[in-house]
Short mmCIF file of C-alpha atoms and ligand atoms in Angstrom, two decimals:
data_model
loop_
_atom_site.label_atom_id
_atom_site.label_comp_id
_atom_site.label_asym_id
_atom_site.label_seq_id
_atom_site.Cartn_x
_atom_site.Cartn_y
_atom_site.Cartn_z
CA MET A 13 0.10 -0.03 -0.06
CA THR A 14 1.31 3.51 -0.81
CA ALA A 15 1.77 6.22 1.81
CA LYS A 16 -1.17 8.02 3.12
CA ILE A 17 -1.81 11.47 1.68
CA THR A 18 -0.68 14.33 3.88
CA MET A 19 -2.73 17.50 4.57
CA THR A 20 -1.17 20.81 5.36
CA THR A 21 -4.19 22.64 6.51
CA PRO A 22 -6.72 21.38 9.04
CA LEU A 23 -10.27 20.75 7.76
CA VAL A 24 -13.04 21.67 10.18
CA GLU A 25 -14.86 18.73 11.12
CA MET A 26 -18.29 19.23 12.65
CA ASN A 27 -19.81 15.78 14.13
CA GLY A 28 -23.47 15.44 14.71
CA ASP A 29 -26.32 13.28 15.82
CA GLU A 30 -27.95 9.91 15.63
CA MET A 31 -27.71 7.70 12.63
CA THR A 32 -25.53 10.09 10.55
CA ARG A 33 -23.29 10.25 13.51
CA ILE A 34 -22.88 6.31 13.41
CA LEU A 35 -22.26 6.73 9.50
CA TRP A 36 -19.72 9.55 10.08
CA GLN A 37 -17.41 7.22 12.09
CA TRP A 38 -17.90 4.33 9.76
CA ILE A 39 -17.14 6.58 6.60
CA LYS A 40 -14.11 7.72 8.25
CA GLU A 41 -12.89 4.38 9.39
CA THR A 42 -13.57 2.59 6.09
CA LEU A 43 -13.05 5.05 3.48
CA ILE A 44 -10.99 8.01 4.47
CA GLN A 45 -8.55 7.22 7.21
CA PRO A 46 -6.96 4.36 5.44
CA TYR A 47 -5.91 6.76 2.65
CA VAL A 48 -5.50 10.12 4.08
CA ASP A 49 -3.54 11.17 6.98
CA LEU A 50 -6.61 13.28 8.11
CA ASN A 51 -5.76 16.61 9.58
CA THR A 52 -9.03 17.98 11.15
CA GLU A 53 -10.05 20.40 13.87
CA TYR A 54 -12.88 18.55 15.51
CA TYR A 55 -16.01 20.15 16.81
CA ASP A 56 -18.67 17.78 18.33
CA LEU A 57 -21.92 19.42 17.45
CA SER A 58 -23.94 16.67 19.21
CA LEU A 59 -26.96 18.01 20.84
CA GLU A 60 -25.42 16.84 24.23
CA LYS A 61 -22.17 18.82 23.53
CA ARG A 62 -24.20 21.83 22.40
CA ASP A 63 -26.24 21.76 25.48
CA ALA A 64 -23.22 21.40 27.70
CA SER A 65 -21.51 24.33 26.05
CA ASN A 66 -24.48 26.57 25.94
CA ASP A 67 -24.18 26.24 22.18
CA GLN A 68 -20.83 27.85 22.16
CA ILE A 69 -19.42 25.04 20.29
CA THR A 70 -21.42 25.81 17.37
CA THR A 71 -20.00 29.36 17.23
CA GLU A 72 -16.71 28.24 17.71
CA ALA A 73 -17.10 25.70 14.80
CA ALA A 74 -18.19 28.45 12.54
CA LEU A 75 -15.42 30.81 13.38
CA ALA A 76 -13.01 28.05 12.76
CA THR A 77 -14.47 27.67 9.35
CA LYS A 78 -13.71 31.39 8.82
CA LYS A 79 -10.14 30.77 9.97
CA TYR A 80 -9.39 27.65 7.78
CA GLY A 81 -11.85 28.06 4.82
CA VAL A 82 -13.39 24.63 4.55
CA ALA A 83 -15.61 22.59 6.80
CA VAL A 84 -17.52 19.29 6.62
CA LYS A 85 -20.59 18.86 8.71
CA CYS A 86 -22.66 15.95 10.00
CA ALA A 87 -26.31 16.32 10.31
CA THR A 88 -27.38 17.66 13.57
CA ILE A 89 -30.77 17.63 15.56
CA THR A 90 -32.68 20.89 15.46
CA PRO A 91 -34.13 20.91 19.07
CA ASN A 92 -38.00 21.15 19.41
CA ALA A 93 -40.31 20.55 22.39
CA GLN A 94 -39.88 16.70 22.11
CA ARG A 95 -36.15 16.87 21.86
CA MET A 96 -36.04 19.11 24.95
CA LYS A 97 -37.63 16.46 26.90
CA GLU A 98 -35.68 13.59 25.16
CA TYR A 99 -32.30 15.27 25.96
CA SER A 100 -33.45 17.26 28.99
CA LEU A 101 -31.90 20.38 27.36
CA LYS A 102 -31.48 23.77 29.20
CA GLU A 103 -32.74 25.73 26.30
CA MET A 104 -34.32 25.06 22.84
CA TRP A 105 -31.12 25.93 21.15
CA LYS A 106 -31.23 27.34 17.50
CA SER A 107 -30.61 25.10 14.58
CA PRO A 108 -26.88 24.77 14.28
CA ASN A 109 -27.18 25.41 10.59
CA ALA A 110 -28.97 28.70 11.05
CA THR A 111 -26.04 29.74 13.59
CA ILE A 112 -23.33 28.77 11.12
CA ARG A 113 -25.05 30.45 8.38
CA SER A 114 -25.56 33.78 10.11
CA ILE A 115 -21.90 33.75 11.06
CA LEU A 116 -20.48 32.92 7.56
CA ASP A 117 -23.40 34.73 5.69
CA GLY A 118 -23.82 32.29 2.94
CA THR A 119 -25.92 30.67 0.26
CA ILE A 120 -26.79 27.05 0.24
CA PHE A 121 -26.29 25.04 -3.01
CA ARG A 122 -27.98 21.55 -3.23
CA THR A 123 -26.98 19.26 -5.84
CA PRO A 124 -28.15 15.62 -6.42
CA ILE A 125 -25.83 12.87 -7.09
CA ILE A 126 -26.77 11.16 -10.19
CA VAL A 127 -26.31 7.55 -11.05
CA ASP A 128 -27.49 6.05 -14.51
CA SER A 129 -29.53 3.28 -12.91
CA VAL A 130 -31.87 5.81 -10.99
CA LYS A 131 -33.71 7.88 -13.56
CA PRO A 132 -35.00 11.20 -12.66
CA PHE A 133 -38.78 11.51 -12.96
CA VAL A 134 -38.18 14.18 -15.63
CA SER A 135 -36.97 12.19 -18.60
CA THR A 136 -35.07 14.98 -20.17
CA TRP A 137 -32.71 15.51 -17.11
CA LYS A 138 -29.28 14.18 -17.75
CA LYS A 139 -26.95 16.23 -15.66
CA PRO A 140 -27.54 17.54 -12.13
CA ILE A 141 -29.39 20.89 -11.46
CA THR A 142 -28.00 22.93 -8.46
CA ILE A 143 -30.58 25.12 -6.51
CA ALA A 144 -29.11 28.13 -4.80
CA ARG A 145 -31.57 29.46 -2.42
CA HIS A 146 -31.31 32.91 -0.81
CA ALA A 147 -31.56 32.27 2.72
CA TYR A 148 -32.46 35.66 4.15
CA GLY A 149 -35.81 37.81 4.65
CA ASP A 150 -39.03 37.60 2.63
CA ILE A 151 -41.83 35.66 4.19
CA TYR A 152 -39.40 33.91 6.80
CA LYS A 153 -38.84 37.23 8.58
CA ASP A 154 -42.30 38.69 7.77
CA VAL A 155 -44.77 40.56 9.86
CA GLU A 156 -48.36 39.38 9.62
CA TYR A 157 -51.64 40.82 10.76
CA ARG A 158 -55.06 39.57 10.72
CA VAL A 159 -57.61 42.19 9.80
CA GLU A 160 -60.88 41.79 11.84
CA ALA A 161 -62.86 44.79 11.28
CA PRO A 162 -62.98 47.70 8.58
CA GLY A 163 -60.11 50.09 8.61
CA LYS A 164 -57.20 51.58 6.41
CA ALA A 165 -53.75 49.76 6.22
CA GLU A 166 -50.75 51.87 5.39
CA LEU A 167 -47.15 51.13 4.80
CA VAL A 168 -45.24 53.52 7.03
CA PHE A 169 -41.44 54.09 6.88
CA THR A 170 -39.88 56.50 9.53
CA GLY A 171 -36.55 57.53 8.42
CA GLU A 172 -34.06 59.97 9.55
CA ASN A 173 -35.32 62.71 7.18
CA GLY A 174 -39.11 62.13 7.98
CA GLU A 175 -41.97 59.63 7.23
CA VAL A 176 -43.00 57.99 3.84
CA ARG A 177 -46.64 56.71 3.98
CA GLN A 178 -48.45 54.64 1.31
CA THR A 179 -52.01 53.18 1.45
CA ILE A 180 -51.99 49.52 1.08
CA PHE A 181 -55.61 48.70 1.19
CA GLU A 182 -58.85 50.25 2.72
CA PHE A 183 -60.73 47.23 4.30
CA LYS A 184 -64.47 47.17 4.33
CA GLY A 185 -64.42 43.77 6.32
CA PRO A 186 -61.90 41.19 7.59
CA GLY A 187 -58.86 40.19 5.64
CA LEU A 188 -55.19 39.95 5.88
CA LEU A 189 -51.98 41.88 5.82
CA MET A 190 -48.29 41.00 5.59
CA SER A 191 -45.14 42.92 5.15
CA MET A 192 -41.54 41.70 4.24
CA HIS A 193 -38.12 43.17 3.98
CA ASN A 194 -34.71 42.42 2.42
CA LEU A 195 -31.38 44.10 2.51
CA ASP A 196 -29.23 45.20 -0.40
CA ARG A 197 -26.14 43.81 1.35
CA SER A 198 -27.86 40.46 1.80
CA ILE A 199 -28.95 40.24 -1.93
CA GLN A 200 -25.37 41.36 -3.05
CA SER A 201 -23.80 38.64 -1.08
CA PHE A 202 -26.34 36.01 -2.34
CA ALA A 203 -25.40 37.11 -5.91
CA ARG A 204 -21.70 36.99 -5.38
CA SER A 205 -21.99 33.44 -3.85
CA CYS A 206 -23.97 32.47 -6.97
CA PHE A 207 -21.49 33.94 -9.41
CA ASN A 208 -18.36 32.54 -7.53
CA PHE A 209 -19.98 28.91 -7.29
CA ALA A 210 -20.90 28.94 -11.06
CA LEU A 211 -17.26 29.85 -11.91
CA ASP A 212 -16.06 27.08 -9.57
CA ARG A 213 -18.28 24.62 -11.20
CA LYS A 214 -17.94 26.12 -14.67
CA GLN A 215 -21.75 25.87 -15.03
CA ASP A 216 -24.37 28.47 -16.39
CA LEU A 217 -26.19 30.46 -13.73
CA TRP A 218 -29.85 31.21 -13.96
CA PHE A 219 -31.58 33.62 -11.59
CA SER A 220 -35.49 33.96 -11.68
CA ALA A 221 -37.85 36.22 -9.94
CA LYS A 222 -41.03 38.16 -10.65
CA ASP A 223 -40.07 41.50 -11.53
CA THR A 224 -42.95 42.07 -13.88
CA ILE A 225 -45.29 41.96 -10.80
CA SER A 226 -42.99 43.10 -8.11
CA LYS A 227 -41.24 45.88 -9.86
CA THR A 228 -39.53 47.25 -6.80
CA TYR A 229 -38.89 44.33 -4.40
CA ASP A 230 -38.15 41.47 -7.22
CA GLY A 231 -36.94 44.30 -9.62
CA THR A 232 -34.05 45.24 -7.17
CA PHE A 233 -32.96 41.49 -6.91
CA LYS A 234 -32.74 41.56 -10.73
CA GLU A 235 -30.91 44.97 -10.79
CA ILE A 236 -28.39 43.93 -8.16
CA PHE A 237 -27.47 40.64 -10.03
CA GLN A 238 -27.26 42.36 -13.28
CA GLN A 239 -25.07 45.28 -11.96
CA LEU A 240 -22.62 42.89 -10.10
CA TYR A 241 -22.38 40.67 -13.07
CA GLU A 242 -21.42 43.62 -15.43
CA GLN A 243 -19.09 45.06 -13.00
CA ASP A 244 -17.22 41.97 -11.54
CA TYR A 245 -18.14 38.73 -13.27
CA LYS A 246 -18.84 39.21 -17.04
CA GLU A 247 -15.21 38.90 -18.20
CA LYS A 248 -14.83 35.87 -15.94
CA PHE A 249 -17.73 34.18 -17.22
CA GLU A 250 -16.91 34.87 -20.77
CA ALA A 251 -13.43 33.45 -20.09
CA ALA A 252 -14.84 30.17 -18.54
CA GLY A 253 -17.35 29.83 -21.32
CA ILE A 254 -20.39 30.00 -19.22
CA GLN A 255 -23.45 32.17 -19.15
CA TYR A 256 -25.60 34.40 -16.67
CA PHE A 257 -29.07 35.02 -17.64
CA TYR A 258 -32.24 36.30 -15.79
CA THR A 259 -35.91 34.99 -16.60
CA LEU A 260 -39.13 35.13 -15.00
CA ILE A 261 -39.87 32.49 -12.53
CA ASP A 262 -42.66 31.00 -14.44
CA ASP A 263 -40.46 30.93 -17.68
CA ALA A 264 -37.65 29.36 -15.46
CA ILE A 265 -39.88 26.39 -14.36
CA ALA A 266 -40.84 25.69 -17.87
CA ARG A 267 -37.30 25.76 -19.14
CA VAL A 268 -35.95 23.65 -16.25
CA ILE A 269 -38.46 21.00 -16.89
CA ARG A 270 -37.53 20.91 -20.75
CA SER A 271 -33.73 21.06 -19.90
CA GLU A 272 -30.95 18.63 -19.82
CA GLY A 273 -29.78 19.97 -16.54
CA GLY A 274 -26.20 20.88 -15.74
CA PHE A 275 -26.64 24.48 -14.45
CA ILE A 276 -27.24 26.50 -11.25
CA TRP A 277 -30.56 27.95 -10.54
CA ALA A 278 -30.68 30.76 -8.11
CA CYS A 279 -33.85 31.34 -6.41
CA LYS A 280 -35.40 33.80 -3.96
CA ASN A 281 -36.01 32.31 -0.34
CA TYR A 282 -39.45 31.05 -0.87
CA ASP A 283 -39.03 29.91 -4.48
CA GLY A 284 -35.65 28.11 -3.38
CA ASP A 285 -37.52 26.34 -0.44
CA VAL A 286 -40.24 24.94 -2.69
CA MET A 287 -38.17 24.18 -5.74
CA SER A 288 -35.30 22.56 -3.96
CA ASP A 289 -37.93 19.97 -2.59
CA MET A 290 -39.34 19.61 -6.29
CA VAL A 291 -35.90 18.97 -7.75
CA ALA A 292 -34.81 16.58 -4.99
CA THR A 293 -37.92 14.47 -5.29
CA ALA A 294 -37.78 14.48 -9.02
CA PHE A 295 -34.13 13.34 -9.07
CA GLY A 296 -34.99 10.45 -6.96
CA SER A 297 -33.93 10.55 -3.24
CA LEU A 298 -33.33 12.93 -0.55
CA ALA A 299 -30.40 10.53 0.42
CA MET A 300 -28.61 11.34 -2.87
CA MET A 301 -28.70 15.26 -2.19
CA THR A 302 -25.69 17.03 -1.35
CA SER A 303 -25.60 20.58 0.24
CA VAL A 304 -22.68 23.09 0.41
CA LEU A 305 -22.84 26.52 2.19
CA VAL A 306 -20.54 28.92 0.19
CA SER A 307 -20.03 32.33 1.76
CA PRO A 308 -19.26 35.71 -0.25
CA ASP A 309 -15.83 35.64 1.21
CA GLY A 310 -15.15 32.04 -0.07
CA TYR A 311 -15.68 29.75 2.81
CA TYR A 312 -17.20 26.26 2.33
CA GLU A 313 -19.15 24.04 4.55
CA PHE A 314 -20.18 20.83 3.10
CA GLU A 315 -23.01 18.49 4.32
CA ALA A 316 -25.74 16.17 3.32
CA ALA A 317 -29.09 17.63 2.60
CA HIS A 318 -31.00 15.08 4.73
CA GLY A 319 -31.44 14.97 8.54
CA THR A 320 -30.06 12.66 11.19
CA VAL A 321 -32.33 9.80 10.04
CA THR A 322 -34.08 9.44 13.39
CA ARG A 323 -36.32 6.47 12.65
CA HIS A 324 -33.17 4.36 11.42
CA TYR A 325 -31.33 5.41 14.59
CA TYR A 326 -34.00 4.09 16.80
CA GLN A 327 -33.77 0.80 15.06
CA TYR A 328 -29.94 0.73 15.31
CA GLN A 329 -30.28 1.26 19.04
CA LYS A 330 -32.47 -1.78 19.48
CA GLY A 331 -29.63 -3.72 17.65
CA THR A 332 -31.55 -3.82 14.28
CA GLU A 333 -29.26 -3.62 11.22
CA THR A 334 -30.21 -0.55 9.14
CA SER A 335 -29.70 0.09 5.43
CA THR A 336 -29.30 3.78 5.66
CA ASN A 337 -27.80 5.56 2.44
CA PRO A 338 -24.28 7.13 3.37
CA MET A 339 -23.87 8.56 -0.16
CA ALA A 340 -24.58 12.21 0.55
CA THR A 341 -22.40 12.18 3.70
CA ILE A 342 -19.60 10.61 1.71
CA PHE A 343 -19.90 13.24 -0.83
CA ALA A 344 -19.70 16.06 1.81
CA TRP A 345 -16.40 14.34 2.80
CA THR A 346 -15.24 14.26 -0.83
CA GLY A 347 -16.45 17.78 -1.54
CA ALA A 348 -14.52 19.13 1.52
CA LEU A 349 -11.40 17.19 0.72
CA LYS A 350 -11.36 18.25 -2.92
CA LYS A 351 -11.70 21.98 -1.88
CA ARG A 352 -8.92 21.63 0.71
CA GLY A 353 -6.59 19.88 -1.89
CA GLU A 354 -7.46 22.74 -4.42
CA LEU A 355 -6.68 25.46 -1.97
CA ASP A 356 -3.60 23.99 -0.57
CA GLY A 357 -2.28 22.75 -3.94
CA ILE A 358 -2.43 19.04 -2.92
CA PRO A 359 -3.66 17.49 -6.30
CA GLU A 360 -3.38 13.87 -4.70
CA LEU A 361 -6.07 14.90 -2.21
CA ALA A 362 -8.47 16.08 -4.99
CA ARG A 363 -7.70 12.90 -7.10
CA PHE A 364 -8.37 10.63 -3.89
CA ALA A 365 -11.81 12.53 -3.44
CA ASP A 366 -12.66 11.94 -7.26
CA ALA A 367 -11.80 8.15 -7.11
CA LEU A 368 -14.04 7.87 -3.91
CA GLU A 369 -16.93 9.49 -5.59
CA GLN A 370 -16.22 7.27 -8.62
CA ALA A 371 -16.14 4.17 -6.52
CA ALA A 372 -19.43 5.09 -4.65
CA ILE A 373 -21.38 5.51 -7.89
CA GLN A 374 -19.85 2.48 -9.40
CA THR A 375 -21.07 0.33 -6.58
CA ILE A 376 -24.58 1.45 -7.17
CA GLU A 377 -24.32 1.14 -10.89
CA ASP A 378 -23.11 -2.63 -10.20
CA GLY A 379 -26.40 -3.15 -8.50
CA VAL A 380 -25.14 -2.85 -4.90
CA MET A 381 -27.10 -0.41 -2.89
CA THR A 382 -29.08 0.52 0.07
CA LYS A 383 -32.62 -0.20 0.50
CA ASP A 384 -33.97 3.44 -0.33
CA LEU A 385 -32.35 3.13 -3.67
CA ALA A 386 -33.38 -0.40 -4.47
CA ASP A 387 -36.81 0.90 -4.77
CA LEU A 388 -35.83 3.33 -7.39
CA SER A 389 -33.11 1.54 -9.39
CA LEU A 390 -33.97 0.25 -12.82
CA LEU A 391 -31.33 -2.65 -12.68
CA SER A 392 -32.84 -6.19 -12.84
CA GLN A 393 -30.18 -7.59 -10.42
CA LYS A 394 -30.06 -5.64 -7.00
CA LYS A 395 -28.23 -6.55 -3.97
CA VAL A 396 -29.51 -4.68 -1.05
CA LEU A 397 -27.11 -4.24 1.91
CA ASN A 398 -26.80 -2.82 5.31
CA SER A 399 -24.93 0.49 5.64
CA GLN A 400 -21.50 -1.11 6.70
CA ALA A 401 -21.56 -3.85 3.98
CA PHE A 402 -22.33 -1.28 1.54
CA LEU A 403 -19.27 0.90 2.63
CA SER A 404 -17.14 -2.15 2.32
CA GLU A 405 -18.35 -2.74 -1.22
CA ILE A 406 -17.34 0.81 -1.94
CA ARG A 407 -13.89 0.27 -0.46
CA GLN A 408 -13.06 -2.71 -2.58
CA ARG A 409 -13.88 -0.69 -5.84
CA LEU A 410 -12.06 2.22 -4.21
CA ASP A 411 -8.86 0.04 -3.78
CA LYS A 412 -9.02 -1.24 -7.44
CA ILE A 413 -9.35 2.35 -8.78
CA LEU A 414 -6.30 3.49 -6.67
CA SER A 415 -4.16 0.51 -7.38
P1 LIG B 12 -34.43 12.93 7.77
O1 LIG B 12 -33.33 12.63 8.82
O2 LIG B 12 -33.91 13.57 6.64
O3 LIG B 12 -35.21 11.59 7.56
C1 LIG B 12 -36.71 11.48 7.05
C2 LIG B 12 -36.80 10.26 6.35
O4 LIG B 12 -36.08 10.19 4.98
C3 LIG B 12 -36.17 9.09 6.91
O5 LIG B 12 -36.90 8.40 7.92
C4 LIG B 12 -35.83 8.12 5.90
O6 LIG B 12 -37.05 7.36 5.35
C5 LIG B 12 -35.48 9.01 4.74
N1 LIG B 12 -34.00 9.25 4.56
C6 LIG B 12 -33.33 10.36 4.85
N2 LIG B 12 -32.02 10.18 4.77
C7 LIG B 12 -31.75 9.01 4.43
C8 LIG B 12 -30.65 8.24 4.16
N3 LIG B 12 -29.44 8.76 4.15
N4 LIG B 12 -30.93 6.79 3.77
C9 LIG B 12 -32.12 6.29 3.70
N5 LIG B 12 -33.21 7.00 4.11
C10 LIG B 12 -33.00 8.29 4.37
O7 LIG B 12 -35.68 14.03 8.38
P2 LIG B 12 -36.43 14.03 9.64
O8 LIG B 12 -36.56 12.62 10.17
O9 LIG B 12 -37.49 14.98 9.47
O10 LIG B 12 -35.39 14.66 10.75
C11 LIG B 12 -34.64 13.94 11.66
C12 LIG B 12 -33.65 14.87 12.40
O11 LIG B 12 -32.89 15.48 11.65
C13 LIG B 12 -34.54 16.04 13.09
O12 LIG B 12 -34.07 16.23 14.53
C14 LIG B 12 -34.07 17.21 12.32
O13 LIG B 12 -33.95 18.38 13.28
C15 LIG B 12 -32.72 16.92 11.81
N6 LIG B 12 -32.45 17.53 10.45
C16 LIG B 12 -31.16 18.03 10.39
C17 LIG B 12 -30.69 18.58 9.19
C18 LIG B 12 -29.35 19.10 9.14
O14 LIG B 12 -28.49 19.09 10.05
N7 LIG B 12 -28.95 19.68 7.95
C19 LIG B 12 -31.57 18.63 8.12
C20 LIG B 12 -32.77 18.09 8.24
C21 LIG B 12 -33.22 17.61 9.41
P3 LIG B 12 -37.72 6.02 5.94
O15 LIG B 12 -37.76 6.35 7.28
O16 LIG B 12 -39.00 5.91 4.90
O17 LIG B 12 -36.54 4.85 5.49
MG1 LIG B 13 -38.72 23.11 1.90
#
């Protein structure tokens, strides 16, 4: 066996909860540590450790990502009332992803892992479609009001130089009101993350909104994208042979469905929420969806799009074997190692990550897979394995590729 690959800069490793925490360990032991002299700065974001540190550990992990540039994260529990009881929590801590995102100020890109034997429900799709969702403002930070009786609703802005007042509607009876906001700064950083990601992947970038109806709100999104594109990205896009284009959200949907895939689709917050579920489902399985947070300053945090797979974990705790799909978590590791290799000039590390991805896909194409995929795969011969046996099959193929 050849020597292990050496890393020069630590990768920020954020461990998590439940079944994905179990997979995390198995993936490292089986597929990474035998080949890479893994250099990580380790943060345990399990719910117990977050509670014990009053959630300081999450902030520290995010700050470490700013320091080193690349992180890989395991899925984590977002506490709710039931989890408060289950883990006797001191507080209902915020979602770690929300905390990390607010520190790094990034955009989340979700890309499906494509295998030939699992056909997307949309027959024209051949290549992955990445959804970039703006993760600030709009209805997620709105103010809503239930109108019970007649009255006049006004939009009032009190600025340093006085007041602006506009009538929204004169209510004759009950109805509804809602107000939303957004920030130029946030839209600009969203746009920059999208342009940078498109250059990184060498894929076209589409941005869609509804500026024909929402002339000021959506119109400003469109303008900010266009302005930054002309100013900072046009030349780079032309040099890379890729395109940026804006289109109305309805037109975008029609084009996406008729497309072959292979592009990045930037969406406003709500559109991205809805469309990412549509795209994920249409590509086959949530277990095959990767996710990366890219900050406008060029920091990366890689993870799987799915959660901690609680139902499987409860089975595992009872001693039952589970066939949980590790693909998206493996690809979080390969994405992070590849980026680390690129930034540090260690081509062997990027080559190893590519080989691991290839081995994982090859395993599924050979008809060896976890239960979730067996229901979707078109292959006539299928071998359904538990998670550990599936990882061993990947390892055998990886050894062949690397030898
Ligand atoms: P989930 O963990 O994504 O699992 C939902 C269901 O999807 C599973 O029960 C399973 O279906 C299927 N599934 C998801 N990933 C799979 C995989 N890798 N292999 C096979 N099947 C898979 O979502 P959830 O149950 O709603 O949430 C569980 C916990 O995860 C929650 O505490 C939530 O807060 C947390 N969460 C974290 C993140 C994150 O850290 N990024 C994201 C989402 C949710 P079957 O049961 O039918 O087999
Ligand atoms: Mg959603």
